[in-house]
């Protein structure tokens, strides 16, 4: 076993950890959950608008009902007075009858307006019922997706813990100076600090080294650290 084999094994474990982290961040269920939440937000926004419209109509309806109630009570009082015998003047009686008739016409008009408002409410109520059903379905889908995400995270975290444990054992057997250089290069080179020299190509950046550099490397002791002249990574050979 060469000096570089443990380092290559360490690199393989670190690459696995990076891949696991990427997988955890980019679970397909996360994108699906975002879509579901966006759809839910749209449904809730529509329901909020419909609710505001219905509340405005309900206020108008309440106003009409209050006015109808007031006029009905006033007409009933006039009617009671009319037949109480306390008013004997024919003109006054006729005026009271005319007022009662006017009140009843006004009540009829207000009741027609209230009916129109109720008819306006019907499609809004249907829209709210549809939105409620859609929201409930989306909530259930979101809950199921969160459960699947949590389950996937547990599995990935368990795998990552195993890889980290193996990595720790590998790192313990590597020279501290070499390990420090490896960690520094990993941070600078996108996570890949060491790669094999395959022929005249770097396994990290996949570029060919110059013939002069290859000739120089061949003359070095096998354990001598060598860096790719293109990307700066350690080259295992």
Coordinates of N, CA and C in Angstrom, one line a residue:
X1 N 0.8 -1.2 0.0 CA 0.0 0.0 0.0 C 0.9 1.2 0.0
X2 N 0.6 2.2 -0.9 CA 1.4 3.4 -1.0 C 0.9 4.4 0.0
X3 N 1.6 5.4 0.2 CA 1.3 6.5 1.1 C -0.1 7.2 0.8
X4 N -0.4 7.1 -0.5 CA -1.6 7.8 -1.0 C -2.9 7.0 -0.9
X5 N -2.8 5.7 -0.7 CA -4.1 4.9 -0.7 C -5.0 5.3 0.4
X6 N -4.5 5.5 1.7 CA -5.4 6.0 2.8 C -6.0 7.3 2.5
X7 N -5.2 8.2 1.8 CA -5.7 9.5 1.5 C -6.8 9.4 0.4
X8 N -6.6 8.5 -0.5 CA -7.6 8.3 -1.6 C -8.9 7.8 -0.9
X9 N -8.7 6.8 0.0 CA -9.9 6.3 0.7 C -10.6 7.4 1.5
X10 N -9.8 8.3 2.1 CA -10.4 9.4 2.9 C -11.2 10.3 1.9
X11 N -10.6 10.5 0.8 CA -11.3 11.4 -0.2 C -12.6 10.7 -0.7
X12 N -12.6 9.4 -0.8 CA -13.8 8.7 -1.2 C -14.9 8.9 -0.2
X13 N -14.5 8.8 1.1 CA -15.5 9.0 2.2 C -16.0 10.4 2.2
X14 N -15.1 11.4 2.0 CA -15.5 12.8 2.0 C -16.4 13.1 0.9
X15 N -16.1 12.5 -0.3 CA -17.0 12.6 -1.4 C -18.4 12.0 -1.2
X16 N -18.4 10.9 -0.5 CA -19.7 10.2 -0.1 C -20.5 11.1 0.8
X17 N -19.8 11.7 1.8 CA -20.5 12.6 2.7 C -21.0 13.9 1.9
X18 N -20.3 14.4 1.0 CA -20.7 15.5 0.2 C -22.0 15.1 -0.6
X19 N -21.9 14.0 -1.2 CA -23.1 13.5 -2.0 C -24.3 13.3 -1.1
X20 N -24.1 12.7 0.1 CA -25.2 12.5 1.0 C -25.8 13.8 1.4
X21 N -25.0 14.8 1.7 CA -25.5 16.1 2.1 C -26.3 16.8 0.9
X22 N -25.8 16.6 -0.3 CA -26.4 17.1 -1.4 C -27.8 16.4 -1.6
X23 N -27.8 15.1 -1.4 CA -29.0 14.3 -1.5 C -30.0 14.8 -0.5
X24 N -29.5 15.0 0.7 CA -30.4 15.5 1.8 C -31.1 16.8 1.5
X25 N -30.3 17.7 0.9 CA -30.8 19.1 0.6 C -31.7 19.1 -0.6
X26 N -31.5 18.1 -1.5 CA -32.3 18.1 -2.7 C -33.2 16.9 -2.9
X27 N -33.8 16.5 -1.8 CA -34.7 15.4 -1.9 C -35.9 15.8 -2.8
X28 N -36.3 14.9 -3.7 CA -37.4 15.3 -4.6 C -38.7 15.7 -3.9
X29 N -38.9 15.1 -2.7 CA -40.1 15.5 -1.9 C -40.1 17.0 -1.5
X30 N -38.8 17.5 -1.4 CA -38.8 19.0 -1.0 C -39.3 19.8 -2.1
X31 N -39.0 19.6 -3.3 CA -39.5 20.3 -4.5 C -41.0 20.1 -4.6
X32 N -41.4 18.9 -4.4 CA -42.9 18.6 -4.4 C -43.6 19.4 -3.3
X33 N -43.0 19.4 -2.1 CA -43.6 20.1 -1.0 C -43.7 21.6 -1.3
X34 N -42.7 22.2 -1.9 CA -42.7 23.6 -2.3 C -43.9 23.9 -3.2
X35 N -44.1 23.0 -4.2 CA -45.2 23.1 -5.2 C -46.5 23.1 -4.4
X36 N -46.6 22.1 -3.5 CA -47.9 22.0 -2.8 C -48.1 23.2 -1.9
X37 N -47.1 23.7 -1.3 CA -47.3 24.9 -0.4 C -47.6 26.1 -1.3
X38 N -47.0 26.2 -2.5 CA -47.4 27.3 -3.4 C -48.8 27.2 -3.8
X39 N -49.3 26.0 -4.1 CA -50.7 25.8 -4.5 C -51.6 26.1 -3.3
X40 N -51.2 25.7 -2.1 CA -52.0 26.0 -0.9 C -52.1 27.5 -0.7
X41 N -51.0 28.2 -0.8 CA -51.0 29.7 -0.7 C -51.9 30.3 -1.7
X42 N -52.0 29.8 -2.9 CA -52.9 30.4 -3.9 C -54.3 30.1 -3.5
X43 N -54.6 28.9 -3.1 CA -56.0 28.6 -2.6 C -56.4 29.5 -1.5
X44 N -55.5 29.6 -0.5 CA -55.8 30.5 0.7 C -56.0 31.9 0.3
X45 N -55.2 32.4 -0.7 CA -55.4 33.8 -1.1 C -56.7 34.0 -1.8
X46 N -57.1 33.0 -2.6 CA -58.4 33.1 -3.3 C -59.6 33.0 -2.3
X47 N -59.4 32.1 -1.3 CA -60.4 32.0 -0.2 C -60.5 33.3 0.6
X48 N -59.4 33.9 0.8 CA -59.4 35.2 1.6 C -60.2 36.3 0.8
X49 N -59.9 36.3 -0.5 CA -60.7 37.3 -1.3 C -62.2 37.0 -1.3
X50 N -62.5 35.7 -1.4 CA -63.9 35.3 -1.5 C -64.6 35.6 -0.1
X51 N -63.8 35.4 1.0 CA -64.3 35.6 2.3 C -64.6 37.1 2.5
X52 N -63.7 37.9 2.0 CA -63.9 39.4 2.1 C -65.1 39.8 1.4
X53 N -65.4 39.2 0.2 CA -66.6 39.6 -0.6 C -67.8 39.1 0.1
X54 N -67.8 37.9 0.7 CA -68.9 37.4 1.4 C -69.2 38.3 2.7
X55 N -68.2 38.6 3.3 CA -68.4 39.5 4.6 C -69.0 40.8 4.2
X56 N -68.6 41.4 3.1 CA -69.2 42.6 2.6 C -70.7 42.5 2.3
X57 N -71.0 41.4 1.6 CA -72.4 41.1 1.3 C -73.2 40.8 2.6
X58 N -72.6 40.1 3.5 CA -73.3 39.8 4.8 C -73.6 41.0 5.6
X59 N -72.7 42.0 5.5 CA -72.9 43.3 6.2 C -74.1 44.0 5.6
X60 N -74.1 43.9 4.2 CA -75.3 44.6 3.5 C -76.6 43.9 3.9
X61 N -76.5 42.5 3.9 CA -77.7 41.8 4.3 C -78.2 42.1 5.7
X62 N -77.2 42.2 6.6 CA -77.6 42.5 8.0 C -78.2 43.9 8.1
X63 N -77.7 44.9 7.3 CA -78.2 46.2 7.3 C -79.7 46.2 6.7
X64 N -79.9 45.4 5.7 CA -81.3 45.3 5.1 C -82.2 44.6 6.2
X65 N -81.7 43.5 6.8 CA -82.5 42.9 7.8 C -82.9 43.8 9.0
X66 N -81.9 44.6 9.4 CA -82.2 45.5 10.4 C -83.3 46.6 10.0
X67 N -83.1 47.0 8.8 CA -84.1 48.0 8.3 C -85.5 47.4 8.1
X68 N -85.5 46.2 7.6 CA -86.8 45.4 7.4 C -87.4 45.2 8.8
X69 N -86.6 44.8 9.8 CA -87.2 44.6 11.1 C -87.8 45.9 11.7
X70 N -87.1 47.0 11.5 CA -87.5 48.3 12.0 C -88.8 48.7 11.3
X71 N -88.9 48.6 10.0 CA -90.1 49.0 9.3 C -91.2 48.1 9.6
X72 N -91.0 46.8 9.7 CA -92.0 45.8 10.1 C -92.6 46.2 11.4
X73 N -91.8 46.5 12.3 CA -92.3 46.9 13.7 C -93.1 48.1 13.6
X74 N -92.6 49.1 12.8 CA -93.3 50.4 12.7 C -94.7 50.2 12.0
X75 N -94.7 49.3 11.0 CA -96.0 49.0 10.3 C -97.0 48.3 11.3
X76 N -96.4 47.4 12.1 CA -97.3 46.7 13.0 C -97.9 47.6 14.1
X77 N -97.1 48.6 14.5 CA -97.6 49.6 15.5 C -98.7 50.4 14.9
X78 N -98.5 50.9 13.6 CA -99.5 51.6 12.9 C -100.8 50.8 12.7
X79 N -100.6 49.5 12.4 CA -101.7 48.7 12.2 C -102.5 48.5 13.5
X80 N -101.8 48.4 14.6 CA -102.4 48.2 15.9 C -103.2 49.5 16.2
X81 N -102.6 50.6 15.9 CA -103.3 51.9 16.2 C -104.5 52.0 15.3
X82 N -104.4 51.6 14.1 CA -105.5 51.7 13.1 C -106.7 51.0 13.6
X83 N -106.5 49.8 14.2 CA -107.7 49.0 14.6 C -108.0 49.1 16.1
X84 N -107.3 50.1 16.7 CA -107.5 50.2 18.2 C -108.7 51.0 18.5
X85 N -109.2 51.8 17.6 CA -110.4 52.7 17.8 C -110.0 54.0 18.4
X86 N -108.8 54.2 18.6 CA -108.3 55.5 19.2 C -108.3 56.7 18.2
X87 N -108.3 56.3 16.9 CA -108.3 57.4 15.9 C -109.6 57.3 15.1
X88 N -110.3 58.4 15.2 CA -111.6 58.5 14.6 C -111.7 59.4 13.4
X89 N -110.7 60.2 13.2 CA -110.7 61.1 12.1 C -110.4 60.4 10.8
X90 N -111.4 60.4 9.8 CA -111.2 59.7 8.6 C -109.9 60.0 7.8
X91 N -109.5 61.3 7.8 CA -108.3 61.7 7.1 C -107.1 61.0 7.8
X92 N -107.1 61.1 9.1 CA -106.0 60.5 9.9 C -105.9 59.0 9.6
X93 N -107.1 58.3 9.6 CA -107.1 56.9 9.3 C -106.6 56.6 7.9
X94 N -107.0 57.4 6.9 CA -106.5 57.2 5.6 C -105.0 57.4 5.4
X95 N -104.5 58.5 6.1 CA -103.1 58.7 6.1 C -102.3 57.6 6.7
X96 N -102.9 57.0 7.8 CA -102.2 55.9 8.5 C -102.2 54.6 7.6
X97 N -103.3 54.4 6.9 CA -103.4 53.3 5.9 C -102.4 53.5 4.8
X98 N -102.3 54.7 4.3 CA -101.3 55.0 3.2 C -99.9 54.8 3.7
X99 N -99.6 55.2 4.9 CA -98.3 55.0 5.5 C -97.9 53.5 5.6
X100 N -99.0 52.8 6.1 CA -98.8 51.3 6.3 C -98.5 50.7 4.9
X101 N -99.2 51.1 3.9 CA -99.0 50.6 2.5 C -97.6 50.9 2.0
X102 N -97.2 52.2 2.3 CA -95.8 52.6 1.9 C -94.8 51.8 2.6
X103 N -95.0 51.6 3.9 CA -94.0 50.8 4.6 C -93.9 49.4 4.1
X104 N -95.0 48.8 3.7 CA -95.0 47.4 3.2 C -94.4 47.4 1.8
X105 N -94.6 48.4 1.0 CA -93.9 48.5 -0.3 C -92.4 48.6 -0.1
X106 N -92.0 49.4 0.9 CA -90.6 49.5 1.1 C -90.0 48.2 1.7
X107 N -90.7 47.6 2.5 CA -90.3 46.3 3.1 C -90.1 45.3 1.9
X108 N -91.1 45.3 1.0 CA -91.0 44.4 -0.2 C -89.7 44.6 -1.0
X109 N -89.5 45.9 -1.2 CA -88.3 46.3 -2.0 C -87.0 45.8 -1.3
X110 N -86.9 46.0 0.0 CA -85.8 45.6 0.8 C -85.6 44.1 0.8
X111 N -86.7 43.4 0.9 CA -86.7 41.9 0.8 C -86.2 41.4 -0.6
X112 N -86.6 42.1 -1.6 CA -86.1 41.8 -3.0 C -84.5 42.0 -3.0
X113 N -84.1 43.1 -2.4 CA -82.6 43.4 -2.4 C -81.9 42.3 -1.6
X114 N -82.5 41.9 -0.5 CA -81.9 40.8 0.3 C -81.8 39.5 -0.5
X115 N -82.8 39.2 -1.2 CA -82.8 38.0 -2.0 C -81.7 38.1 -3.1
X116 N -81.5 39.3 -3.7 CA -80.4 39.4 -4.6 C -79.1 39.2 -4.0
X117 N -78.9 39.7 -2.8 CA -77.7 39.5 -2.0 C -77.4 38.0 -1.8
X118 N -78.5 37.3 -1.4 CA -78.4 35.9 -1.1 C -78.0 35.1 -2.3
X119 N -78.5 35.6 -3.5 CA -78.2 34.9 -4.7 C -76.7 35.2 -5.1
X120 N -76.2 36.4 -4.8 CA -74.8 36.7 -5.0 C -73.9 35.9 -4.1
X121 N -74.4 35.5 -2.9 CA -73.6 34.8 -2.0 C -73.4 33.3 -2.4
X122 N -74.4 32.8 -3.1 CA -74.4 31.4 -3.4 C -73.1 30.9 -4.1
X123 N -72.7 31.6 -5.3 CA -71.5 31.1 -5.9 C -70.2 31.3 -5.0
X124 N -70.3 32.4 -4.2 CA -69.2 32.6 -3.3 C -69.1 31.5 -2.3
X125 N -70.2 31.1 -1.7 CA -70.2 30.0 -0.8 C -69.7 28.7 -1.4
X126 N -70.1 28.5 -2.7 CA -69.6 27.3 -3.4 C -68.1 27.4 -3.6
X127 N -67.6 28.6 -3.9 CA -66.2 28.8 -4.1 C -65.4 28.5 -2.8
X128 N -66.0 29.0 -1.7 CA -65.3 28.8 -0.4 C -65.3 27.3 0.0
X129 N -66.4 26.6 -0.4 CA -66.5 25.2 -0.1 C -65.5 24.4 -0.9
X130 N -65.3 24.8 -2.2 CA -64.3 24.2 -3.0 C -62.9 24.4 -2.5
X131 N -62.7 25.7 -2.1 CA -61.4 26.1 -1.6 C -61.0 25.3 -0.3
X132 N -62.1 25.1 0.6 CA -61.8 24.4 1.8 C -61.5 23.0 1.6
X133 N -62.1 22.3 0.6 CA -61.8 20.9 0.2 C -60.4 20.8 -0.4
X134 N -60.1 21.8 -1.3 CA -58.8 21.8 -1.9 C -57.7 22.0 -0.8
X135 N -57.9 23.0 0.1 CA -57.0 23.3 1.1 C -56.7 22.1 2.0
X136 N -57.8 21.3 2.3 CA -57.7 20.2 3.2 C -56.8 19.1 2.5
X137 N -57.1 18.9 1.2 CA -56.3 17.9 0.4 C -54.9 18.3 0.3
X138 N -54.6 19.6 0.1 CA -53.2 20.0 0.0 C -52.5 19.9 1.4
X139 N -53.2 20.2 2.4 CA -52.7 20.1 3.8 C -52.3 18.6 4.0
X140 N -53.1 17.7 3.6 CA -52.8 16.3 3.8 C -51.6 15.8 3.0
X141 N -51.5 16.4 1.8 CA -50.4 16.0 0.9 C -49.1 16.6 1.5
X142 N -49.2 17.8 2.0 CA -48.0 18.4 2.7 C -47.6 17.6 3.9
X143 N -48.5 17.2 4.7 CA -48.2 16.4 5.9 C -47.5 15.1 5.5
X144 N -48.0 14.5 4.4 CA -47.5 13.2 4.0 C -46.0 13.4 3.4
X145 N -45.8 14.5 2.7 CA -44.5 14.8 2.2 C -43.5 15.1 3.3
X146 N -44.0 15.8 4.3 CA -43.1 16.1 5.4 C -42.6 14.8 6.1
X147 N -43.6 13.9 6.2 CA -43.3 12.6 6.9 C -42.3 11.8 6.0
X148 N -42.4 11.9 4.7 CA -41.5 11.2 3.8 C -40.1 11.8 3.8
X149 N -40.1 13.2 3.9 CA -38.8 13.9 4.0 C -38.1 13.5 5.3
X150 N -38.8 13.5 6.4 CA -38.2 13.2 7.7 C -37.7 11.7 7.7
X151 N -38.4 10.8 7.0 CA -38.0 9.4 7.0 C -36.7 9.3 6.1
X152 N -36.7 10.1 5.0 CA -35.5 10.0 4.1 C -34.3 10.7 4.8
X153 N -34.5 11.7 5.6 CA -33.4 12.4 6.3 C -32.9 11.4 7.4
X154 N -33.7 10.7 8.1 CA -33.2 9.8 9.1 C -32.3 8.7 8.4
X155 N -32.7 8.2 7.3 CA -31.9 7.2 6.6 C -30.6 7.7 6.1
X156 N -30.6 8.9 5.5 CA -29.4 9.6 5.0 C -28.5 9.9 6.2
X157 N -29.0 10.4 7.3 CA -28.2 10.8 8.5 C -27.6 9.5 9.1
X158 N -28.3 8.4 9.1 CA -27.7 7.2 9.6 C -26.5 6.7 8.7
X159 N -26.7 6.8 7.4 CA -25.7 6.4 6.4 C -24.5 7.4 6.6
X160 N -24.7 8.7 6.7 CA -23.7 9.6 6.9 C -22.9 9.4 8.2
X161 N -23.6 9.0 9.2 CA -22.9 8.8 10.5 C -22.0 7.6 10.4
X162 N -22.3 6.6 9.6 CA -21.5 5.4 9.4 C -20.2 5.8 8.6
X163 N -20.5 6.6 7.6 CA -19.3 7.1 6.8 C -18.4 8.0 7.6
X164 N -19.0 8.9 8.4 CA -18.1 9.7 9.3 C -17.3 8.9 10.2
X165 N -17.9 7.9 10.8 CA -17.1 7.0 11.7 C -15.9 6.3 11.0
X166 N -16.2 5.8 9.8 CA -15.1 5.2 9.0 C -14.1 6.2 8.6
X167 N -14.5 7.4 8.3 CA -13.6 8.5 7.9 C -12.7 8.8 9.1
X168 N -13.3 8.9 10.3 CA -12.5 9.2 11.5 C -11.4 8.2 11.7
X169 N -11.7 6.9 11.5 CA -10.7 5.9 11.6 C -9.6 6.0 10.6
X170 N -10.0 6.4 9.4 CA -9.0 6.6 8.3 C -8.1 7.8 8.6
X171 N -8.7 8.9 9.0 CA -7.9 10.1 9.3 C -6.9 9.9 10.4
X172 N -7.3 9.1 11.4 CA -6.4 8.8 12.5 C -5.1 8.2 12.1
X173 N -5.1 7.5 10.9 CA -3.9 6.9 10.5 C -3.1 7.7 9.5
X174 N -3.5 8.9 9.2 CA -2.8 9.7 8.2 C -1.9 10.7 8.9
X175 N -0.7 11.0 8.3 CA 0.2 12.0 8.9 C -0.5 13.3 9.0
X176 N -0.4 14.0 10.2 CA -1.1 15.2 10.5 C -0.8 16.3 9.5
X177 N 0.4 16.4 9.1 CA 0.8 17.5 8.1 C 0.1 17.3 6.8
X178 N 0.1 16.0 6.3 CA -0.5 15.7 5.1 C -2.0 15.9 5.2
X179 N -2.6 15.5 6.3 CA -4.0 15.7 6.5 C -4.4 17.1 6.5
X180 N -3.6 18.0 7.1 CA -3.9 19.4 7.2 C -3.9 20.0 5.8
X181 N -2.9 19.6 5.0 CA -2.8 20.0 3.6 C -4.0 19.5 2.8
X182 N -4.4 18.3 3.0 CA -5.6 17.7 2.4 C -6.8 18.5 2.7
X183 N -7.0 18.8 4.0 CA -8.2 19.6 4.3 C -8.2 21.0 3.7
X184 N -7.1 21.6 3.6 CA -7.0 22.9 3.0 C -7.3 22.9 1.5
X185 N -6.7 21.9 0.9 CA -7.0 21.7 -0.6 C -8.4 21.4 -0.8
X186 N -9.1 20.6 0.0 CA -10.5 20.3 -0.2 C -11.3 21.6 -0.2
X187 N -11.0 22.5 0.7 CA -11.8 23.7 0.9 C -11.5 24.6 -0.4
X188 N -10.3 24.5 -1.0 CA -10.0 25.4 -2.1 C -10.4 24.8 -3.4
X189 N -10.5 23.5 -3.5 CA -10.7 22.8 -4.8 C -12.0 22.1 -5.0
X190 N -13.1 22.7 -4.4 CA -14.4 22.1 -4.6 C -14.6 20.8 -4.0
X191 N -13.9 20.4 -2.9 CA -14.2 19.2 -2.2 C -13.2 18.0 -2.6
X192 N -12.5 18.2 -3.7 CA -11.6 17.1 -4.2 C -10.2 17.6 -4.0
X193 N -9.5 17.0 -3.0 CA -8.1 17.4 -2.7 C -7.1 16.6 -3.3
X194 N -7.4 15.3 -3.5 CA -6.4 14.4 -4.1 C -7.0 13.5 -5.2
X195 N -6.2 13.3 -6.2 CA -6.7 12.5 -7.4 C -5.6 11.7 -7.9
X196 N -6.0 10.6 -8.6 CA -4.9 9.8 -9.2 C -4.4 10.4 -10.5
X197 N -3.1 10.2 -10.7 CA -2.4 10.6 -11.9 C -2.6 9.4 -12.9
X198 N -3.4 9.5 -13.9 CA -3.7 8.5 -14.8 C -3.0 8.8 -16.2
X199 N -1.9 8.1 -16.4 CA -1.1 8.4 -17.6 C -0.5 9.8 -17.4
X200 N -0.9 10.7 -18.2 CA -0.4 12.1 -18.0 C -1.5 13.1 -17.6
X201 N -2.7 12.5 -17.2 CA -3.8 13.3 -16.9 C -4.1 13.3 -15.4
X202 N -4.6 14.4 -14.9 CA -5.0 14.6 -13.5 C -6.4 14.1 -13.4
X203 N -6.7 13.1 -12.4 CA -8.0 12.6 -12.3 C -9.0 13.6 -11.6
X204 N -8.5 14.8 -11.2 CA -9.3 15.8 -10.6 C -9.9 16.7 -11.6
X205 N -9.0 17.4 -12.4 CA -9.4 18.3 -13.4 C -9.5 17.8 -14.8
X206 N -8.9 16.5 -14.9 CA -8.9 15.8 -16.2 C -8.1 16.5 -17.3
X207 N -7.2 17.4 -16.9 CA -6.3 18.0 -17.9 C -5.0 17.3 -17.9
X208 N -4.3 17.4 -19.0 CA -3.0 16.7 -19.2 C -1.9 17.6 -18.7
X209 N -1.0 16.9 -18.0 CA 0.2 17.7 -17.6 C 1.2 17.7 -18.7
X210 N 2.1 18.7 -18.6 CA 3.1 18.8 -19.7 C 4.1 17.7 -19.6
X211 N 4.7 17.4 -20.8 CA 5.7 16.3 -20.8 C 6.8 16.5 -19.9
X212 N 7.2 17.8 -19.7 CA 8.3 18.2 -18.8 C 7.9 17.8 -17.4
X213 N 6.7 18.2 -17.0 CA 6.2 17.9 -15.6 C 6.1 16.4 -15.4
X214 N 5.6 15.7 -16.4 CA 5.5 14.2 -16.2 C 6.9 13.6 -16.0
X215 N 7.8 14.1 -16.8 CA 9.2 13.6 -16.7 C 9.8 13.9 -15.3
X216 N 9.5 15.1 -14.8 CA 10.0 15.5 -13.5 C 9.4 14.6 -12.4
X217 N 8.1 14.3 -12.5 CA 7.4 13.5 -11.5 C 7.9 12.1 -11.5
X218 N 8.2 11.5 -12.6 CA 8.8 10.2 -12.7 C 10.1 10.0 -12.0
X219 N 10.8 11.1 -11.9 CA 12.1 11.0 -11.2 C 12.0 11.2 -9.7
X220 N 10.8 11.6 -9.2 CA 10.7 11.8 -7.8 C 10.4 10.5 -7.0
X221 N 10.7 10.4 -5.7 CA 10.4 9.2 -4.9 C 8.9 9.1 -4.9
X222 N 8.4 7.8 -4.8 CA 6.9 7.6 -4.8 C 6.1 8.3 -3.8
X223 N 6.8 8.5 -2.6 CA 6.1 9.2 -1.5 C 6.2 10.7 -1.5
X224 N 6.9 11.3 -2.5 CA 7.1 12.7 -2.6 C 5.8 13.4 -3.0
X225 N 5.2 14.3 -2.2 CA 4.0 15.0 -2.7 C 4.2 15.7 -4.0
X226 N 3.2 15.5 -4.8 CA 3.2 16.2 -6.2 C 1.8 16.8 -6.4
X227 N 1.8 18.0 -6.9 CA 0.6 18.7 -7.2 C 0.3 18.9 -8.7
X228 N -0.9 18.9 -9.1 CA -1.3 19.1 -10.5 C -0.9 20.5 -10.8
X229 N -0.2 20.7 -11.9 CA 0.2 22.1 -12.3 C -1.0 22.9 -12.8
X230 N -2.1 22.2 -13.0 CA -3.3 23.0 -13.5 C -4.3 23.3 -12.4
X231 N -4.6 22.4 -11.5 CA -5.6 22.6 -10.5 C -5.1 22.7 -9.0
X232 N -3.8 22.2 -8.9 CA -3.2 22.3 -7.5 C -3.5 21.1 -6.6
X233 N -4.2 20.1 -7.1 CA -4.6 19.0 -6.2 C -3.4 18.1 -6.1
X234 N -3.4 17.4 -5.0 CA -2.4 16.3 -4.8 C -2.6 15.2 -5.8
X235 N -1.5 14.7 -6.3 CA -1.6 13.6 -7.3 C -1.1 12.3 -6.7
X236 N -1.9 11.3 -6.7 CA -1.5 10.0 -6.2 C -1.0 9.2 -7.4
X237 N 0.1 8.5 -7.2 CA 0.7 7.7 -8.3 C 1.3 6.4 -7.8

